[in-house]
PDB file of C-alpha atoms in Angstrom:
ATOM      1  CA  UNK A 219       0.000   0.000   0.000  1.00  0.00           C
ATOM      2  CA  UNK A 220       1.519   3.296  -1.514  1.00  0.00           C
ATOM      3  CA  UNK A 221      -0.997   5.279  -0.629  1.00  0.00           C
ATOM      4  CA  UNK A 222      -1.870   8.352   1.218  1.00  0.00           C
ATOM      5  CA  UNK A 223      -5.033   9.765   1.944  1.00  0.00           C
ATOM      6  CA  UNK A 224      -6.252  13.156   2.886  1.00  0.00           C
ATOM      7  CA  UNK A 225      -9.798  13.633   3.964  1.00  0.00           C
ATOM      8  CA  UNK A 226     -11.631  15.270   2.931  1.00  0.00           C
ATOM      9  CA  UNK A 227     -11.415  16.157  -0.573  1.00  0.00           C
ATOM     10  CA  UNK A 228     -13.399  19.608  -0.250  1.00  0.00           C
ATOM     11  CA  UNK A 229     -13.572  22.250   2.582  1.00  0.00           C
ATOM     12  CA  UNK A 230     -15.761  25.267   3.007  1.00  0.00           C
ATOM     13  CA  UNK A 231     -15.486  27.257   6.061  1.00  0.00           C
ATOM     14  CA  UNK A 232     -16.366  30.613   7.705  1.00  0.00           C
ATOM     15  CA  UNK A 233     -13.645  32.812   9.303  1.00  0.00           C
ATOM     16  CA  UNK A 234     -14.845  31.807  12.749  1.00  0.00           C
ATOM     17  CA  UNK A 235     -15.237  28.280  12.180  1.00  0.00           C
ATOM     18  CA  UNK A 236     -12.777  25.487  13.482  1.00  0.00           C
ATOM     19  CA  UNK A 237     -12.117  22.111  11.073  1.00  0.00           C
ATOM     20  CA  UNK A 238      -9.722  20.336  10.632  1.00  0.00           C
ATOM     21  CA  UNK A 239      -7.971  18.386   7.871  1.00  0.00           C
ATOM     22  CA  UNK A 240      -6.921  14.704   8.256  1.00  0.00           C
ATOM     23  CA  UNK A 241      -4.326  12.370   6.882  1.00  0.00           C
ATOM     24  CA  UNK A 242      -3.287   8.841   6.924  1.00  0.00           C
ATOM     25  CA  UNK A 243      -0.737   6.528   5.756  1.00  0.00           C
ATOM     26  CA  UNK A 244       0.208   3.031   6.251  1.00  0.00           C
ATOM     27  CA  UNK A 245       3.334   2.199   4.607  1.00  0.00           C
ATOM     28  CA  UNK A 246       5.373   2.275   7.887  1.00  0.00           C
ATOM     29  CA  UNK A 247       6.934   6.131   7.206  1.00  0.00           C
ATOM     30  CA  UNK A 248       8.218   7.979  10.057  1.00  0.00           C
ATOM     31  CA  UNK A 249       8.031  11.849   8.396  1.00  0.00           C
ATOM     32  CA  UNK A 250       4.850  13.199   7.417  1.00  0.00           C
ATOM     33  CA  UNK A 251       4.427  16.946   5.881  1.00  0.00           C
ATOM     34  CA  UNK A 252       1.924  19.428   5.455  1.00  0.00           C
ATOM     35  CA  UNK A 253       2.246  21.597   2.533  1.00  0.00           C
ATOM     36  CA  UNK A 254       0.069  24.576   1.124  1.00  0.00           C
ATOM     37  CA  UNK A 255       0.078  25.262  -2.711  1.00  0.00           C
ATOM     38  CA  UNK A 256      -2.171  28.168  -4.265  1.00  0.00           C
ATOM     39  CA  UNK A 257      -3.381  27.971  -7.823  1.00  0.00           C
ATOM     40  CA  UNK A 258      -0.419  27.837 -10.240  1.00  0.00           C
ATOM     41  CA  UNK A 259       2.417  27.920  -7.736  1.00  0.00           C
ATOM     42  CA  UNK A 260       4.869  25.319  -6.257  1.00  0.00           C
ATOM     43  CA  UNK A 261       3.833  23.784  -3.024  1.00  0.00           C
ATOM     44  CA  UNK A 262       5.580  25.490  -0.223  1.00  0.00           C
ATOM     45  CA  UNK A 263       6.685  23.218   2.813  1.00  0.00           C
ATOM     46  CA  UNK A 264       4.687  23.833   6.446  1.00  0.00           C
ATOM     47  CA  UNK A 265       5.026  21.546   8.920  1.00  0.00           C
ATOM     48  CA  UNK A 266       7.611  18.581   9.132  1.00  0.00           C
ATOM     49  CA  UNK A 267       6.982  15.348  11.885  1.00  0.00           C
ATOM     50  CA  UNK A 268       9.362  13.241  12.489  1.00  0.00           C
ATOM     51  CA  UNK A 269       8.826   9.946  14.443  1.00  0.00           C
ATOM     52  CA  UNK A 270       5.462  11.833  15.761  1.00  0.00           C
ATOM     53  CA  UNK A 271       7.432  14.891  16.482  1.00  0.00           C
ATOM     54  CA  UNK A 272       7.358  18.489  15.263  1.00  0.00           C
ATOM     55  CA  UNK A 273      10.726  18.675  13.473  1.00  0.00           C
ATOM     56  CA  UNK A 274       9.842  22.178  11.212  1.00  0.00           C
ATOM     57  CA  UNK A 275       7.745  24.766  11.319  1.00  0.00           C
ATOM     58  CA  UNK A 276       7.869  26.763   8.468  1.00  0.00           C
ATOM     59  CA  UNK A 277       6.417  30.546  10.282  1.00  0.00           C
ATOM     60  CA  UNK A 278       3.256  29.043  10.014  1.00  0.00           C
ATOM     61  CA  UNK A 279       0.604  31.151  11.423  1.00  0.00           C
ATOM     62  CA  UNK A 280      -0.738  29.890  14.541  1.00  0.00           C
ATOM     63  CA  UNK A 281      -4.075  29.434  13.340  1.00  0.00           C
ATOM     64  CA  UNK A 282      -2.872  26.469  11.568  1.00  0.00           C
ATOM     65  CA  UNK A 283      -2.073  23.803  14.033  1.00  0.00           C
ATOM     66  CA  UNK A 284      -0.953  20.789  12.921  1.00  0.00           C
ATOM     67  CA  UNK A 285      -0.854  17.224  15.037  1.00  0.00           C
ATOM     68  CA  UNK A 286       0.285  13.505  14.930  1.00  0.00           C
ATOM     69  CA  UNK A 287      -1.392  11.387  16.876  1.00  0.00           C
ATOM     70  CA  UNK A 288       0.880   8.221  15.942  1.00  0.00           C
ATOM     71  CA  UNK A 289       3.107   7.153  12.834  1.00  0.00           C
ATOM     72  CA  UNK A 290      -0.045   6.791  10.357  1.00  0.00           C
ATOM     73  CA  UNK A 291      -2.034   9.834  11.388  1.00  0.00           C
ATOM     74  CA  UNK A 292      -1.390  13.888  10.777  1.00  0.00           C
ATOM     75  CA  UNK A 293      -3.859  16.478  11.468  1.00  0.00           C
ATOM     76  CA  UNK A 294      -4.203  20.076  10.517  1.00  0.00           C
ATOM     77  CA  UNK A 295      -6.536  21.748  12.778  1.00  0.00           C
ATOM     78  CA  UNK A 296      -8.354  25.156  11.473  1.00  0.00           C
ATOM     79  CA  UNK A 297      -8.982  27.891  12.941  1.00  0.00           C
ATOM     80  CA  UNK A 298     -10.285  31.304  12.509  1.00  0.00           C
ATOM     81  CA  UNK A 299      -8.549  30.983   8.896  1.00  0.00           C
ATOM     82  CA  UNK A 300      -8.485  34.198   6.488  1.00  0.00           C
ATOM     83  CA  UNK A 301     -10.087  34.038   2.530  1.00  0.00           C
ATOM     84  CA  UNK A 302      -6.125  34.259   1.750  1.00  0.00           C
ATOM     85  CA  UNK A 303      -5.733  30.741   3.545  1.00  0.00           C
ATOM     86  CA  UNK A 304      -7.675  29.040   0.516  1.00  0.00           C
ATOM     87  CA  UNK A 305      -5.740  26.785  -1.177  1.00  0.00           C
ATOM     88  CA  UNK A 306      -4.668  23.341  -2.008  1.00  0.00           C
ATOM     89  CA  UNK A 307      -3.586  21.706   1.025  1.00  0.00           C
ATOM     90  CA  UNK A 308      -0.734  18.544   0.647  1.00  0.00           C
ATOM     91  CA  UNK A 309      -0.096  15.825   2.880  1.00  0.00           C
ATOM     92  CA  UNK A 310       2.979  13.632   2.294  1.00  0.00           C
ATOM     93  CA  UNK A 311       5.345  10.766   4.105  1.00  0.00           C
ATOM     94  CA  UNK A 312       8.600   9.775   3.905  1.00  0.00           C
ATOM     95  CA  UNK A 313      10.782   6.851   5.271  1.00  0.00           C
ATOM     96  CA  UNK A 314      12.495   9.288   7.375  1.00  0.00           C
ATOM     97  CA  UNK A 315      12.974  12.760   7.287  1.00  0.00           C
ATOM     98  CA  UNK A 316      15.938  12.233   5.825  1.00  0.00           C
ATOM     99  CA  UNK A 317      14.845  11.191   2.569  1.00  0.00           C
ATOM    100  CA  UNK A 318      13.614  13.309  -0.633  1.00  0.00           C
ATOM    101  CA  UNK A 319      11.333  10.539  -1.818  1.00  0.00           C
ATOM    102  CA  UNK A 320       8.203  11.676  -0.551  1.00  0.00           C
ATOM    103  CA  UNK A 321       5.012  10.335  -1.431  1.00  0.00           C
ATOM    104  CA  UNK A 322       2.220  12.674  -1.596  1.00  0.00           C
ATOM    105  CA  UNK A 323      -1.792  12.399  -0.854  1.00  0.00           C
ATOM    106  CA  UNK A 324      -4.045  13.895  -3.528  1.00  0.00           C
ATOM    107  CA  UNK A 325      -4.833  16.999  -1.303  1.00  0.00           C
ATOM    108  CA  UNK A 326      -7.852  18.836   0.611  1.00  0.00           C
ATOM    109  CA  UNK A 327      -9.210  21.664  -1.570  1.00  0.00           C
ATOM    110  CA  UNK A 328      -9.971  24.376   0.885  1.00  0.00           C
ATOM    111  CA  UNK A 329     -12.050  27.543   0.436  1.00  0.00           C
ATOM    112  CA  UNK A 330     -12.326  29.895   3.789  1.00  0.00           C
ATOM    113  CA  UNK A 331     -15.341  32.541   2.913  1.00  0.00           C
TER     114      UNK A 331
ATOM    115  CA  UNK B 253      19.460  27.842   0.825  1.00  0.00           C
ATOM    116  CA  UNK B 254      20.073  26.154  -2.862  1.00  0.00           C
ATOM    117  CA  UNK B 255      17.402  28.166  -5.435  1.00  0.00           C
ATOM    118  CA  UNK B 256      16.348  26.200  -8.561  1.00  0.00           C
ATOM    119  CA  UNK B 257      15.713  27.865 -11.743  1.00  0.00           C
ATOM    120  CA  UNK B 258      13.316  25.952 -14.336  1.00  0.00           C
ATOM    121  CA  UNK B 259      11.941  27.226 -17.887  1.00  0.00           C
ATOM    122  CA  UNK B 260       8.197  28.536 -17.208  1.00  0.00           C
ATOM    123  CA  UNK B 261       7.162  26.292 -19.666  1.00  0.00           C
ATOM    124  CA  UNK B 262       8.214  23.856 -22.428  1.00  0.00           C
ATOM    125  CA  UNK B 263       5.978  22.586 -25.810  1.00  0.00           C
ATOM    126  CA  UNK B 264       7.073  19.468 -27.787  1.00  0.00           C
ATOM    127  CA  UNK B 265       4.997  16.214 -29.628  1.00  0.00           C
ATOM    128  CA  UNK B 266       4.556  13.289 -28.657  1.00  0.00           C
ATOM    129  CA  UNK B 267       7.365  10.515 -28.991  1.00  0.00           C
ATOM    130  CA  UNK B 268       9.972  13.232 -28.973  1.00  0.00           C
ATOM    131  CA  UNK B 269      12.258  13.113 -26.348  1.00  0.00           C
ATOM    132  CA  UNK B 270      12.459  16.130 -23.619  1.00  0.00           C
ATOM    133  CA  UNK B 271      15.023  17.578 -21.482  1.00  0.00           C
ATOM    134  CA  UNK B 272      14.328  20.229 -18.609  1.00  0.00           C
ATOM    135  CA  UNK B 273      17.079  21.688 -17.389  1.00  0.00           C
ATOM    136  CA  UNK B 274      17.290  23.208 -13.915  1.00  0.00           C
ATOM    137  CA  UNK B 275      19.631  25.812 -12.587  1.00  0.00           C
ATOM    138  CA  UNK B 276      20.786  25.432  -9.090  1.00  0.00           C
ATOM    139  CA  UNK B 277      24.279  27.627  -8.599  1.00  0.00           C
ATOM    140  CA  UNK B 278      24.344  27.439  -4.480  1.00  0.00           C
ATOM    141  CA  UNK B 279      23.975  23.815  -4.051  1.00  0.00           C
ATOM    142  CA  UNK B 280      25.423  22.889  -1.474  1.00  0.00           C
ATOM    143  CA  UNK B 281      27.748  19.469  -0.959  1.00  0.00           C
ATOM    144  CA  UNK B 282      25.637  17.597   0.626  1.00  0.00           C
ATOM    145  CA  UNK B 283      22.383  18.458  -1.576  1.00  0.00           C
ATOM    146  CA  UNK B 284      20.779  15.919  -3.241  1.00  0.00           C
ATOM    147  CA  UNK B 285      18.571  16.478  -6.361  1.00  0.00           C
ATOM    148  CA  UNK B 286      14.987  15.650  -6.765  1.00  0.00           C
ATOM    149  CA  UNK B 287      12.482  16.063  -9.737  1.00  0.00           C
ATOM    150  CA  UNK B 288       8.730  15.706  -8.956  1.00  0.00           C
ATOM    151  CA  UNK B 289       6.129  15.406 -11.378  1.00  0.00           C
ATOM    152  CA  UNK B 290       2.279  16.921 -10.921  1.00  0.00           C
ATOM    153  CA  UNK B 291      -0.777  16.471 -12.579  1.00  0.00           C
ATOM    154  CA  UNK B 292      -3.625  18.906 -11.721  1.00  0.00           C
ATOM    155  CA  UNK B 293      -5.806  18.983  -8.904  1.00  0.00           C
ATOM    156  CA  UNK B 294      -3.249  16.160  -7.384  1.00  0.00           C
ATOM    157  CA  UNK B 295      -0.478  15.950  -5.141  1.00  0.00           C
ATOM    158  CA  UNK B 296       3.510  15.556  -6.689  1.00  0.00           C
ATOM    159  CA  UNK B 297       4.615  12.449  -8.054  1.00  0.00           C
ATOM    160  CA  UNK B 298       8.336  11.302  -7.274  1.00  0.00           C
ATOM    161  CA  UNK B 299      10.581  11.155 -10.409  1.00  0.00           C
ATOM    162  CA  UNK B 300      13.808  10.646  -9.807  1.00  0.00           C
ATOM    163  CA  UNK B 301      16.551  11.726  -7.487  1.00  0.00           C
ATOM    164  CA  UNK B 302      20.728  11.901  -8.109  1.00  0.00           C
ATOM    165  CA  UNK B 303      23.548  13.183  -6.584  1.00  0.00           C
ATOM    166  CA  UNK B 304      26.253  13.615  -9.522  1.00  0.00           C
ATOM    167  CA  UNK B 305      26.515  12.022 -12.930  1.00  0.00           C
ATOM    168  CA  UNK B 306      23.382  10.214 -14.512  1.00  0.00           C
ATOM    169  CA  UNK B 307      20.618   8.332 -13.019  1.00  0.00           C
ATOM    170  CA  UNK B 308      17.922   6.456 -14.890  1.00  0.00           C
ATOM    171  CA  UNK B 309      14.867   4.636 -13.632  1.00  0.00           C
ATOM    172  CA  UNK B 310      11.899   3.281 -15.919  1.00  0.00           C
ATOM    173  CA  UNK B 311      10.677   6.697 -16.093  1.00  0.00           C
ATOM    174  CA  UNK B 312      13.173   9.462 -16.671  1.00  0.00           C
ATOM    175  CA  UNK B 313      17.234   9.754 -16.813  1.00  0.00           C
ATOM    176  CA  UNK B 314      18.690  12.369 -15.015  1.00  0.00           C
ATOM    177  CA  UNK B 315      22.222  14.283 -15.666  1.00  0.00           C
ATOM    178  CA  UNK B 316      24.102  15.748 -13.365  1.00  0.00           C
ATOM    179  CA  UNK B 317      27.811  17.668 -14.570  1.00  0.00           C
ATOM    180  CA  UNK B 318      30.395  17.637 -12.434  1.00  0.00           C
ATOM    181  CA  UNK B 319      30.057  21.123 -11.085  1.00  0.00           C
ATOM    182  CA  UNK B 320      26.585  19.948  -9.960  1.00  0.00           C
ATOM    183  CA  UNK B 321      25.155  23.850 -10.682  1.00  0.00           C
ATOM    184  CA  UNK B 322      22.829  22.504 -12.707  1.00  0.00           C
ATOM    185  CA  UNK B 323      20.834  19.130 -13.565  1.00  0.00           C
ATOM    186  CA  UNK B 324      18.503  18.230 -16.824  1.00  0.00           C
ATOM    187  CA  UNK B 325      15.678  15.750 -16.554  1.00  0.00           C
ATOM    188  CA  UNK B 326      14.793  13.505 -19.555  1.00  0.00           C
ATOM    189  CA  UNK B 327      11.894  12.178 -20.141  1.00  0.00           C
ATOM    190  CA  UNK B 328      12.034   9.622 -23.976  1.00  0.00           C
ATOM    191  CA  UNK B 329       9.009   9.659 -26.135  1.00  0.00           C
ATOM    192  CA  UNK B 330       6.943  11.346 -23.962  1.00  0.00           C
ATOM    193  CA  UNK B 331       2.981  10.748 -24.417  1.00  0.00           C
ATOM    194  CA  UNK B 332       0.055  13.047 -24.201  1.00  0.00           C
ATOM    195  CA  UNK B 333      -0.252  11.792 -20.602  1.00  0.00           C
ATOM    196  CA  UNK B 334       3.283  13.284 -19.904  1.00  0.00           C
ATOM    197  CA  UNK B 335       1.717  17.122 -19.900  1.00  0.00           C
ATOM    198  CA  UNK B 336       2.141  17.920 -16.137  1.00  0.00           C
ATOM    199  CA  UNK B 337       4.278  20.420 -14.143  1.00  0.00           C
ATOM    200  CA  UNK B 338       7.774  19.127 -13.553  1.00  0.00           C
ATOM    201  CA  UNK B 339       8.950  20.360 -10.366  1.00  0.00           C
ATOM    202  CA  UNK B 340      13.246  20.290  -9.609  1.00  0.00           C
ATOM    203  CA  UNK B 341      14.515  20.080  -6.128  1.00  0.00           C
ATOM    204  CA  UNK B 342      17.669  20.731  -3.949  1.00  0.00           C
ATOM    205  CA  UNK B 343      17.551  19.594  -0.805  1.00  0.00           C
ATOM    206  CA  UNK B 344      18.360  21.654   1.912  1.00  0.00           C
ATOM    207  CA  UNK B 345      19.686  20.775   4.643  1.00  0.00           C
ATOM    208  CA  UNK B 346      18.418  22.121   8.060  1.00  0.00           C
ATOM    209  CA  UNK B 347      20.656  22.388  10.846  1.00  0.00           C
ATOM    210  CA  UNK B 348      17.622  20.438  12.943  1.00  0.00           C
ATOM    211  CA  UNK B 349      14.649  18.401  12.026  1.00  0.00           C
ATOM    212  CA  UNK B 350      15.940  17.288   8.827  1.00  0.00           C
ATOM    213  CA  UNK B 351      15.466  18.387   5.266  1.00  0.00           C
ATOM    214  CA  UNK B 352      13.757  21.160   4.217  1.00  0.00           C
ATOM    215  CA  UNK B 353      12.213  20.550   0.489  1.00  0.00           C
ATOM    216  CA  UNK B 354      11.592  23.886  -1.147  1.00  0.00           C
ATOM    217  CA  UNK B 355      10.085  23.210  -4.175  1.00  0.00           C
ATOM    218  CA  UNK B 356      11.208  25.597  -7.845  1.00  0.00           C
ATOM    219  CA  UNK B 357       8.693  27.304  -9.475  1.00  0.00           C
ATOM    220  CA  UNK B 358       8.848  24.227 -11.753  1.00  0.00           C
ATOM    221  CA  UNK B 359       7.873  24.029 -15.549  1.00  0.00           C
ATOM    222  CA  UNK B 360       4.661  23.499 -16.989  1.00  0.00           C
ATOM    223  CA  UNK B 361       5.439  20.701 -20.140  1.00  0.00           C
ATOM    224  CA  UNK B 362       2.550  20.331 -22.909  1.00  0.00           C
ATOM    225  CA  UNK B 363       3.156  17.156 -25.314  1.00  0.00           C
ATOM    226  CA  UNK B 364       0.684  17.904 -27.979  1.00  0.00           C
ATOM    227  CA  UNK B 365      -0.088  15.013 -30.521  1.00  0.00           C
TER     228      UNK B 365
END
């Protein structure tokens, strides 16, 4: 199993709502990433876990807060996001955070209104 | 921090053979280069990855000179289904938590029949 899956696929959410994003993997991989990519532009690099622990934190604005509850689990958690936050948001995994092979999931599309 | 420079985009037909070339003048010794490959409205696909010289897998060959300041991807007789941004790499690496991957702008590649 190569695979890694975001849920869900679509998000709509007020200003003052709180949501968060979910994603899993099961191939045994001990990094896990959050990225952000806008239409037409290269995904930049948030978060970075490594064996369940924060490892980089790109200046991410607090009101993203990511979490990993164990090896095959990563959570963004929302909150009082901006209409600027919209965008394509990228899960991935790695053997370690060593590695460059990473293998990606197929994304949440998030609109904040 | 190693910046990559790519084309903004590239035309060519299908069966042709086509080479990307990426320009990467402060890589750094222990950088390693990665190429990614995205389709729309999904996450990046691992290509290939090399340190110096050439690499090939089943998909793409990649050349590296000896200064390393710059790497070309090659993808033979590419195929309608080839039209996808091609993202280059150089890894950096972070004095903690591991590597950073800070993705290029990358180039947008249309195979047209």
């Amino acid at each position: 199993d190569t695979e890694v899956t975001q849920t869900p696929k679509h998000l709509v959410m007020g200003m003052t709502n709180k949501k968060s994003l979910k994603c899993e993997q099961h191939m045994g991989h001990r990094a896990m990433y959050w990225y952000k990519q806008k239409a037409k532009k290269p995904p930049e690099l948030m978060f970075v876990y490594s064996y369940e622990k924060l490892s980089i934190n790109e200046s991410v604005p607090s009101r993203f807060s990511p979490e990993c509850p164990n090896s095959s689990l990563l959570n963004l958690h929302l909150h009082a996001l901006q209409p600027e936050d919209s965008a394509l948001y990228l899960c991935a995994s790695s053997q370690n955070n060593r590695v460059h092979e990473q293998y990606f999931g197929p994304g949440t599309r998030l609109t904040v209104t | 921090l190693a910046k990559t420079t790519q084309p903004i985009s590239m035309d060519s037909y299908e069966g042709q053979e086509v080479n990307i070339t990426c320009s990467h003048n402060n890589i750094a010794t222990n950088d390693y280069i990665t190429w990614y490959q995205q389709f729309p409205s999904q996450g990046p696909r691992f290509i290939i990855q090399g340190y110096k010289t050439k690499v090939t897998n089943e998909v793409a060959s990649l050349f590296i000179p000896a200064d390393r300041k710059s790497s070309t991807l090659s993808l033979p007789r590419v195929s309608l289904s080839d039209t996808a941004v091609y993202y280059c790499l150089v890894g950096d690496n972070g004095d903690t938590g591991g590597f950073k991957t800070i993705f290029g702008a990358g180039t947008r590649l249309f195979v047209k029949a």
